[in-house]
Amino acid sequence: MRVLLVEDDPELGRRLSERLQRAGIAVDCACNAEEARLWPDIEAMAAIILDLGLPDSDGLDLLRYWRAGAASLPILILTARGGWRDKVEGLNAGADDFLVKPVRFEELLARIHAMCRRHDGRAASALTAGDLSLDPVGKMVTLGDTALLLSRKEFNLLHHFLRRPHQIHSQAVLVELLYALDTERDHNAVEAHVSRLRRKIGKARIQTVRGMGYKFIP
């Protein structure tokens, strides 16, 4: 999972990014509304975490801009403005959820996962494919009755595949999934992560589509 964090406080942005990354979420950061408005691949994000008190614009204006442009990804407002009118205005402007700072990280993480599940049209937390099951909240993967030990990147790959079965996933898309924009990208490492994941869940479940990428077969 990859999210865009729009937050003008550099220290808060750094701390929150680090915790999200430790929870298995790749994070890209924008420190003002203009940077976020011009973000090149906004629909590639799984979600957006949006502060309202930005230095160059109100976050609500940015939210309305995205929704007017038919951006459909889930957006969570995380702000110090906690009045009921702020919440109503934020939700009416198109936010999927609203949290007031300070908030426990565990609640923020649970809200992100729940918001993404609603966006995907699923009420249940677990994603399944035959005897393979992934719990995005509990960070658990089981094959039959056996719990699998996956690295963070292997878990993110499997989560991505399970959400989009039978779809061809290019290496470029998987690189974007696994690495934030400000980190060094290793295209060869994607193949290695896929190979290790195959050995753990069954080679037949991930097919190579020559010249195009990979396809997950439930």
PDB file of C-alpha atoms in Angstrom:
ATOM      1  CA  MET A   1       0.000   0.000   0.000  1.00  0.00           C
ATOM      2  CA  ARG A   2       1.246   3.493  -0.861  1.00  0.00           C
ATOM      3  CA  VAL A   3      -0.183   6.731   0.543  1.00  0.00           C
ATOM      4  CA  LEU A   4       0.371  10.434   0.016  1.00  0.00           C
ATOM      5  CA  LEU A   5       0.789  12.418   3.241  1.00  0.00           C
ATOM      6  CA  VAL A   6       0.011  16.139   2.858  1.00  0.00           C
ATOM      7  CA  GLU A   7       1.441  17.758   5.988  1.00  0.00           C
ATOM      8  CA  ASP A   8       3.289  21.073   6.396  1.00  0.00           C
ATOM      9  CA  ASP A   9       4.898  20.259   9.773  1.00  0.00           C
ATOM     10  CA  PRO A  10       8.186  18.579   8.775  1.00  0.00           C
ATOM     11  CA  GLU A  11       8.773  16.924  12.140  1.00  0.00           C
ATOM     12  CA  LEU A  12       5.259  15.503  12.360  1.00  0.00           C
ATOM     13  CA  GLY A  13       5.470  14.398   8.750  1.00  0.00           C
ATOM     14  CA  ARG A  14       8.767  12.620   9.387  1.00  0.00           C
ATOM     15  CA  ARG A  15       7.556  10.816  12.504  1.00  0.00           C
ATOM     16  CA  LEU A  16       4.275   9.785  10.950  1.00  0.00           C
ATOM     17  CA  SER A  17       5.987   8.602   7.762  1.00  0.00           C
ATOM     18  CA  GLU A  18       8.416   6.466   9.746  1.00  0.00           C
ATOM     19  CA  ARG A  19       5.622   4.780  11.709  1.00  0.00           C
ATOM     20  CA  LEU A  20       3.546   4.136   8.614  1.00  0.00           C
ATOM     21  CA  GLN A  21       6.560   2.655   6.847  1.00  0.00           C
ATOM     22  CA  ARG A  22       7.227   0.362   9.801  1.00  0.00           C
ATOM     23  CA  ALA A  23       3.598  -0.763   9.457  1.00  0.00           C
ATOM     24  CA  GLY A  24       4.249  -1.737   5.842  1.00  0.00           C
ATOM     25  CA  ILE A  25       2.907   1.371   4.082  1.00  0.00           C
ATOM     26  CA  ALA A  26       5.046   3.258   1.560  1.00  0.00           C
ATOM     27  CA  VAL A  27       4.710   7.015   2.104  1.00  0.00           C
ATOM     28  CA  ASP A  28       5.255   9.996  -0.199  1.00  0.00           C
ATOM     29  CA  CYS A  29       5.069  13.470   1.347  1.00  0.00           C
ATOM     30  CA  ALA A  30       3.869  16.855   0.117  1.00  0.00           C
ATOM     31  CA  CYS A  31       4.413  19.857   2.378  1.00  0.00           C
ATOM     32  CA  ASN A  32       1.954  22.284   0.772  1.00  0.00           C
ATOM     33  CA  ALA A  33      -1.188  22.375  -1.353  1.00  0.00           C
ATOM     34  CA  GLU A  34       0.564  23.319  -4.590  1.00  0.00           C
ATOM     35  CA  GLU A  35       2.938  20.373  -4.391  1.00  0.00           C
ATOM     36  CA  ALA A  36       0.046  18.027  -3.639  1.00  0.00           C
ATOM     37  CA  ARG A  37      -2.111  19.502  -6.424  1.00  0.00           C
ATOM     38  CA  LEU A  38       0.630  18.831  -8.982  1.00  0.00           C
ATOM     39  CA  TRP A  39       1.429  15.332  -7.728  1.00  0.00           C
ATOM     40  CA  PRO A  40       2.105  13.304 -10.910  1.00  0.00           C
ATOM     41  CA  ASP A  41       0.457   9.962 -10.114  1.00  0.00           C
ATOM     42  CA  ILE A  42      -2.231  10.698  -7.550  1.00  0.00           C
ATOM     43  CA  GLU A  43      -4.495   7.831  -8.634  1.00  0.00           C
ATOM     44  CA  ALA A  44      -1.640   5.372  -8.067  1.00  0.00           C
ATOM     45  CA  MET A  45      -1.984   6.022  -4.332  1.00  0.00           C
ATOM     46  CA  ALA A  46      -4.056   3.741  -2.148  1.00  0.00           C
ATOM     47  CA  ALA A  47      -5.119   6.737  -0.034  1.00  0.00           C
ATOM     48  CA  ILE A  48      -4.344  10.331   0.958  1.00  0.00           C
ATOM     49  CA  ILE A  49      -3.842  11.683   4.483  1.00  0.00           C
ATOM     50  CA  LEU A  50      -4.628  15.403   4.335  1.00  0.00           C
ATOM     51  CA  ASP A  51      -3.948  18.200   6.791  1.00  0.00           C
ATOM     52  CA  LEU A  52      -6.281  21.197   6.523  1.00  0.00           C
ATOM     53  CA  GLY A  53      -3.934  23.906   7.833  1.00  0.00           C
ATOM     54  CA  LEU A  54      -1.581  24.170   4.861  1.00  0.00           C
ATOM     55  CA  PRO A  55       0.596  27.272   4.404  1.00  0.00           C
ATOM     56  CA  ASP A  56      -0.519  28.178   0.866  1.00  0.00           C
ATOM     57  CA  SER A  57      -4.167  27.082   0.824  1.00  0.00           C
ATOM     58  CA  ASP A  58      -6.912  25.576   2.931  1.00  0.00           C
ATOM     59  CA  GLY A  59      -6.839  21.788   2.745  1.00  0.00           C
ATOM     60  CA  LEU A  60     -10.576  21.792   2.009  1.00  0.00           C
ATOM     61  CA  ASP A  61      -9.924  23.652  -1.246  1.00  0.00           C
ATOM     62  CA  LEU A  62      -7.398  20.972  -2.199  1.00  0.00           C
ATOM     63  CA  LEU A  63      -9.905  18.256  -1.326  1.00  0.00           C
ATOM     64  CA  ARG A  64     -12.571  19.905  -3.495  1.00  0.00           C
ATOM     65  CA  TYR A  65     -10.051  20.243  -6.337  1.00  0.00           C
ATOM     66  CA  TRP A  66      -9.331  16.509  -6.261  1.00  0.00           C
ATOM     67  CA  ARG A  67     -12.995  15.539  -6.110  1.00  0.00           C
ATOM     68  CA  ALA A  68     -13.900  17.984  -8.897  1.00  0.00           C
ATOM     69  CA  GLY A  69     -11.254  16.257 -10.993  1.00  0.00           C
ATOM     70  CA  ALA A  70     -12.922  12.892 -10.351  1.00  0.00           C
ATOM     71  CA  ALA A  71     -10.181  11.587  -8.068  1.00  0.00           C
ATOM     72  CA  SER A  72     -11.838   8.560  -6.484  1.00  0.00           C
ATOM     73  CA  LEU A  73      -9.218   7.333  -4.032  1.00  0.00           C
ATOM     74  CA  PRO A  74     -10.034   7.473  -0.296  1.00  0.00           C
ATOM     75  CA  ILE A  75      -8.987  10.633   1.560  1.00  0.00           C
ATOM     76  CA  LEU A  76      -8.624  10.935   5.336  1.00  0.00           C
ATOM     77  CA  ILE A  77      -8.457  14.389   6.926  1.00  0.00           C
ATOM     78  CA  LEU A  78      -5.978  14.579   9.832  1.00  0.00           C
ATOM     79  CA  THR A  79      -6.130  18.043  11.377  1.00  0.00           C
ATOM     80  CA  ALA A  80      -6.020  20.045  14.591  1.00  0.00           C
ATOM     81  CA  ARG A  81      -9.337  21.662  13.631  1.00  0.00           C
ATOM     82  CA  GLY A  82     -11.771  19.567  15.625  1.00  0.00           C
ATOM     83  CA  GLY A  83     -15.008  21.543  15.673  1.00  0.00           C
ATOM     84  CA  TRP A  84     -18.154  19.810  14.502  1.00  0.00           C
ATOM     85  CA  ARG A  85     -18.548  22.328  11.675  1.00  0.00           C
ATOM     86  CA  ASP A  86     -15.048  21.430  10.415  1.00  0.00           C
ATOM     87  CA  LYS A  87     -15.962  17.751  10.423  1.00  0.00           C
ATOM     88  CA  VAL A  88     -19.242  18.313   8.605  1.00  0.00           C
ATOM     89  CA  GLU A  89     -17.600  20.574   6.028  1.00  0.00           C
ATOM     90  CA  GLY A  90     -14.760  18.106   5.472  1.00  0.00           C
ATOM     91  CA  LEU A  91     -17.036  15.123   5.000  1.00  0.00           C
ATOM     92  CA  ASN A  92     -19.384  17.109   2.755  1.00  0.00           C
ATOM     93  CA  ALA A  93     -16.396  18.194   0.650  1.00  0.00           C
ATOM     94  CA  GLY A  94     -15.608  14.545  -0.090  1.00  0.00           C
ATOM     95  CA  ALA A  95     -13.449  13.218   2.730  1.00  0.00           C
ATOM     96  CA  ASP A  96     -13.920   9.548   3.589  1.00  0.00           C
ATOM     97  CA  ASP A  97     -12.891   9.980   7.226  1.00  0.00           C
ATOM     98  CA  PHE A  98     -11.910  12.733   9.671  1.00  0.00           C
ATOM     99  CA  LEU A  99      -9.492  12.508  12.606  1.00  0.00           C
ATOM    100  CA  VAL A 100      -8.434  15.239  15.018  1.00  0.00           C
ATOM    101  CA  LYS A 101      -4.822  15.640  16.166  1.00  0.00           C
ATOM    102  CA  PRO A 102      -3.430  14.307  18.381  1.00  0.00           C
ATOM    103  CA  VAL A 103      -4.544  10.768  17.570  1.00  0.00           C
ATOM    104  CA  ARG A 104      -3.189   7.374  18.565  1.00  0.00           C
ATOM    105  CA  PHE A 105      -1.248   5.877  15.683  1.00  0.00           C
ATOM    106  CA  GLU A 106      -3.060   2.550  16.076  1.00  0.00           C
ATOM    107  CA  GLU A 107      -6.399   4.251  15.444  1.00  0.00           C
ATOM    108  CA  LEU A 108      -5.035   6.118  12.423  1.00  0.00           C
ATOM    109  CA  LEU A 109      -3.697   2.876  10.955  1.00  0.00           C
ATOM    110  CA  ALA A 110      -6.990   1.062  11.549  1.00  0.00           C
ATOM    111  CA  ARG A 111      -8.939   3.946   9.963  1.00  0.00           C
ATOM    112  CA  ILE A 112      -6.693   3.865   6.869  1.00  0.00           C
ATOM    113  CA  HIS A 113      -7.218   0.126   6.390  1.00  0.00           C
ATOM    114  CA  ALA A 114     -10.982   0.394   7.013  1.00  0.00           C
ATOM    115  CA  MET A 115     -11.272   3.309   4.591  1.00  0.00           C
ATOM    116  CA  CYS A 116      -9.442   1.368   1.873  1.00  0.00           C
ATOM    117  CA  ARG A 117     -11.622  -1.699   2.453  1.00  0.00           C
ATOM    118  CA  ARG A 118     -14.758   0.412   2.050  1.00  0.00           C
ATOM    119  CA  HIS A 119     -13.323   1.901  -1.107  1.00  0.00           C
ATOM    120  CA  ASP A 120     -12.718  -1.580  -2.487  1.00  0.00           C
ATOM    121  CA  GLY A 121     -16.317  -2.501  -1.708  1.00  0.00           C
ATOM    122  CA  ARG A 122     -15.419  -5.059   0.951  1.00  0.00           C
ATOM    123  CA  ALA A 123     -16.724  -5.157   4.510  1.00  0.00           C
ATOM    124  CA  ALA A 124     -14.543  -8.045   5.666  1.00  0.00           C
ATOM    125  CA  SER A 125     -10.914  -7.384   6.505  1.00  0.00           C
ATOM    126  CA  ALA A 126      -9.447 -10.657   5.225  1.00  0.00           C
ATOM    127  CA  LEU A 127      -8.609 -11.174   1.555  1.00  0.00           C
ATOM    128  CA  THR A 128      -8.711 -14.780   0.413  1.00  0.00           C
ATOM    129  CA  ALA A 129      -7.785 -16.883  -2.603  1.00  0.00           C
ATOM    130  CA  GLY A 130      -8.597 -20.542  -2.005  1.00  0.00           C
ATOM    131  CA  ASP A 131      -6.708 -21.629   1.102  1.00  0.00           C
ATOM    132  CA  LEU A 132      -4.588 -18.444   1.078  1.00  0.00           C
ATOM    133  CA  SER A 133      -5.734 -15.657   3.419  1.00  0.00           C
ATOM    134  CA  LEU A 134      -4.302 -12.198   4.181  1.00  0.00           C
ATOM    135  CA  ASP A 135      -5.400  -9.967   7.063  1.00  0.00           C
ATOM    136  CA  PRO A 136      -4.251  -6.383   6.268  1.00  0.00           C
ATOM    137  CA  VAL A 137      -5.000  -5.119   9.780  1.00  0.00           C
ATOM    138  CA  GLY A 138      -3.424  -7.960  11.742  1.00  0.00           C
ATOM    139  CA  LYS A 139      -0.592  -8.300   9.200  1.00  0.00           C
ATOM    140  CA  MET A 140      -1.142 -12.059   9.055  1.00  0.00           C
ATOM    141  CA  VAL A 141      -0.946 -14.414   6.076  1.00  0.00           C
ATOM    142  CA  THR A 142      -2.015 -18.040   6.316  1.00  0.00           C
ATOM    143  CA  LEU A 143      -1.873 -20.895   3.829  1.00  0.00           C
ATOM    144  CA  GLY A 144      -4.347 -23.490   5.014  1.00  0.00           C
ATOM    145  CA  ASP A 145      -3.640 -23.817   8.728  1.00  0.00           C
ATOM    146  CA  THR A 146      -0.037 -22.575   8.420  1.00  0.00           C
ATOM    147  CA  ALA A 147       0.988 -18.998   9.191  1.00  0.00           C
ATOM    148  CA  LEU A 148       3.459 -17.664   6.624  1.00  0.00           C
ATOM    149  CA  LEU A 149       6.405 -15.444   7.490  1.00  0.00           C
ATOM    150  CA  LEU A 150       6.623 -12.702   4.853  1.00  0.00           C
ATOM    151  CA  SER A 151       8.877  -9.677   4.622  1.00  0.00           C
ATOM    152  CA  ARG A 152       7.184  -6.277   4.527  1.00  0.00           C
ATOM    153  CA  LYS A 153       7.659  -5.966   0.762  1.00  0.00           C
ATOM    154  CA  GLU A 154       6.424  -9.536   0.169  1.00  0.00           C
ATOM    155  CA  PHE A 155       3.336  -8.739   2.261  1.00  0.00           C
ATOM    156  CA  ASN A 156       2.688  -5.548   0.265  1.00  0.00           C
ATOM    157  CA  LEU A 157       3.071  -7.419  -3.020  1.00  0.00           C
ATOM    158  CA  LEU A 158       0.634 -10.117  -1.963  1.00  0.00           C
ATOM    159  CA  HIS A 159      -1.848  -7.536  -0.681  1.00  0.00           C
ATOM    160  CA  HIS A 160      -1.667  -5.746  -4.030  1.00  0.00           C
ATOM    161  CA  PHE A 161      -2.121  -8.989  -5.989  1.00  0.00           C
ATOM    162  CA  LEU A 162      -5.063 -10.166  -3.885  1.00  0.00           C
ATOM    163  CA  ARG A 163      -6.884  -6.874  -4.385  1.00  0.00           C
ATOM    164  CA  ARG A 164      -6.494  -7.139  -8.169  1.00  0.00           C
ATOM    165  CA  PRO A 165      -6.649 -10.804  -9.251  1.00  0.00           C
ATOM    166  CA  HIS A 166      -6.236 -11.657 -12.959  1.00  0.00           C
ATOM    167  CA  GLN A 167      -4.919  -8.148 -13.653  1.00  0.00           C
ATOM    168  CA  ILE A 168      -1.481  -7.713 -15.255  1.00  0.00           C
ATOM    169  CA  HIS A 169       0.862  -5.759 -12.973  1.00  0.00           C
ATOM    170  CA  SER A 170       3.832  -4.156 -14.719  1.00  0.00           C
ATOM    171  CA  GLN A 171       7.214  -3.989 -13.049  1.00  0.00           C
ATOM    172  CA  ALA A 172       6.957  -0.182 -13.072  1.00  0.00           C
ATOM    173  CA  VAL A 173       3.700  -0.311 -11.087  1.00  0.00           C
ATOM    174  CA  LEU A 174       5.208  -2.745  -8.572  1.00  0.00           C
ATOM    175  CA  VAL A 175       8.270  -0.538  -8.116  1.00  0.00           C
ATOM    176  CA  GLU A 176       5.939   2.383  -7.338  1.00  0.00           C
ATOM    177  CA  LEU A 177       4.100   0.177  -4.848  1.00  0.00           C
ATOM    178  CA  LEU A 178       7.223  -0.929  -2.981  1.00  0.00           C
ATOM    179  CA  TYR A 179       9.345   2.217  -2.963  1.00  0.00           C
ATOM    180  CA  ALA A 180       8.490   5.802  -2.046  1.00  0.00           C
ATOM    181  CA  LEU A 181       9.451   8.512  -4.534  1.00  0.00           C
ATOM    182  CA  ASP A 182      12.429   9.725  -2.494  1.00  0.00           C
ATOM    183  CA  THR A 183      14.067   6.306  -2.154  1.00  0.00           C
ATOM    184  CA  GLU A 184      16.360   4.496  -4.541  1.00  0.00           C
ATOM    185  CA  ARG A 185      14.395   2.162  -6.817  1.00  0.00           C
ATOM    186  CA  ASP A 186      15.740  -1.272  -7.709  1.00  0.00           C
ATOM    187  CA  HIS A 187      13.804  -2.821 -10.586  1.00  0.00           C
ATOM    188  CA  ASN A 188      15.751  -6.069 -10.321  1.00  0.00           C
ATOM    189  CA  ALA A 189      14.687  -6.396  -6.684  1.00  0.00           C
ATOM    190  CA  VAL A 190      11.029  -6.667  -7.732  1.00  0.00           C
ATOM    191  CA  GLU A 191      11.760  -9.927  -9.526  1.00  0.00           C
ATOM    192  CA  ALA A 192      13.563 -11.225  -6.436  1.00  0.00           C
ATOM    193  CA  HIS A 193      10.632 -10.313  -4.149  1.00  0.00           C
ATOM    194  CA  VAL A 194       8.160 -11.990  -6.517  1.00  0.00           C
ATOM    195  CA  SER A 195      10.338 -15.112  -6.681  1.00  0.00           C
ATOM    196  CA  ARG A 196      10.511 -15.400  -2.884  1.00  0.00           C
ATOM    197  CA  LEU A 197       6.766 -14.820  -2.581  1.00  0.00           C
ATOM    198  CA  ARG A 198       6.114 -17.573  -5.130  1.00  0.00           C
ATOM    199  CA  ARG A 199       8.102 -20.060  -3.085  1.00  0.00           C
ATOM    200  CA  LYS A 200       5.968 -19.288  -0.030  1.00  0.00           C
ATOM    201  CA  ILE A 201       2.446 -19.227  -1.522  1.00  0.00           C
ATOM    202  CA  GLY A 202       2.871 -21.553  -4.522  1.00  0.00           C
ATOM    203  CA  LYS A 203       4.562 -20.828  -7.840  1.00  0.00           C
ATOM    204  CA  ALA A 204       1.384 -21.304  -9.903  1.00  0.00           C
ATOM    205  CA  ARG A 205      -0.369 -18.408  -8.162  1.00  0.00           C
ATOM    206  CA  ILE A 206       1.848 -15.717  -9.741  1.00  0.00           C
ATOM    207  CA  GLN A 207       2.286 -15.993 -13.495  1.00  0.00           C
ATOM    208  CA  THR A 208       4.832 -14.094 -15.559  1.00  0.00           C
ATOM    209  CA  VAL A 209       3.326 -12.380 -18.594  1.00  0.00           C
ATOM    210  CA  ARG A 210       6.336 -12.017 -20.868  1.00  0.00           C
ATOM    211  CA  GLY A 211       7.157  -8.415 -21.683  1.00  0.00           C
ATOM    212  CA  MET A 212       4.262  -7.101 -19.576  1.00  0.00           C
ATOM    213  CA  GLY A 213       4.595  -8.068 -15.930  1.00  0.00           C
ATOM    214  CA  TYR A 214       2.896 -10.455 -13.508  1.00  0.00           C
ATOM    215  CA  LYS A 215      -0.618 -11.813 -13.022  1.00  0.00           C
ATOM    216  CA  PHE A 216      -2.058 -13.272  -9.802  1.00  0.00           C
ATOM    217  CA  ILE A 217      -4.259 -16.342 -10.242  1.00  0.00           C
ATOM    218  CA  PRO A 218      -6.506 -17.074  -7.203  1.00  0.00           C
TER     219      PRO A 218
END
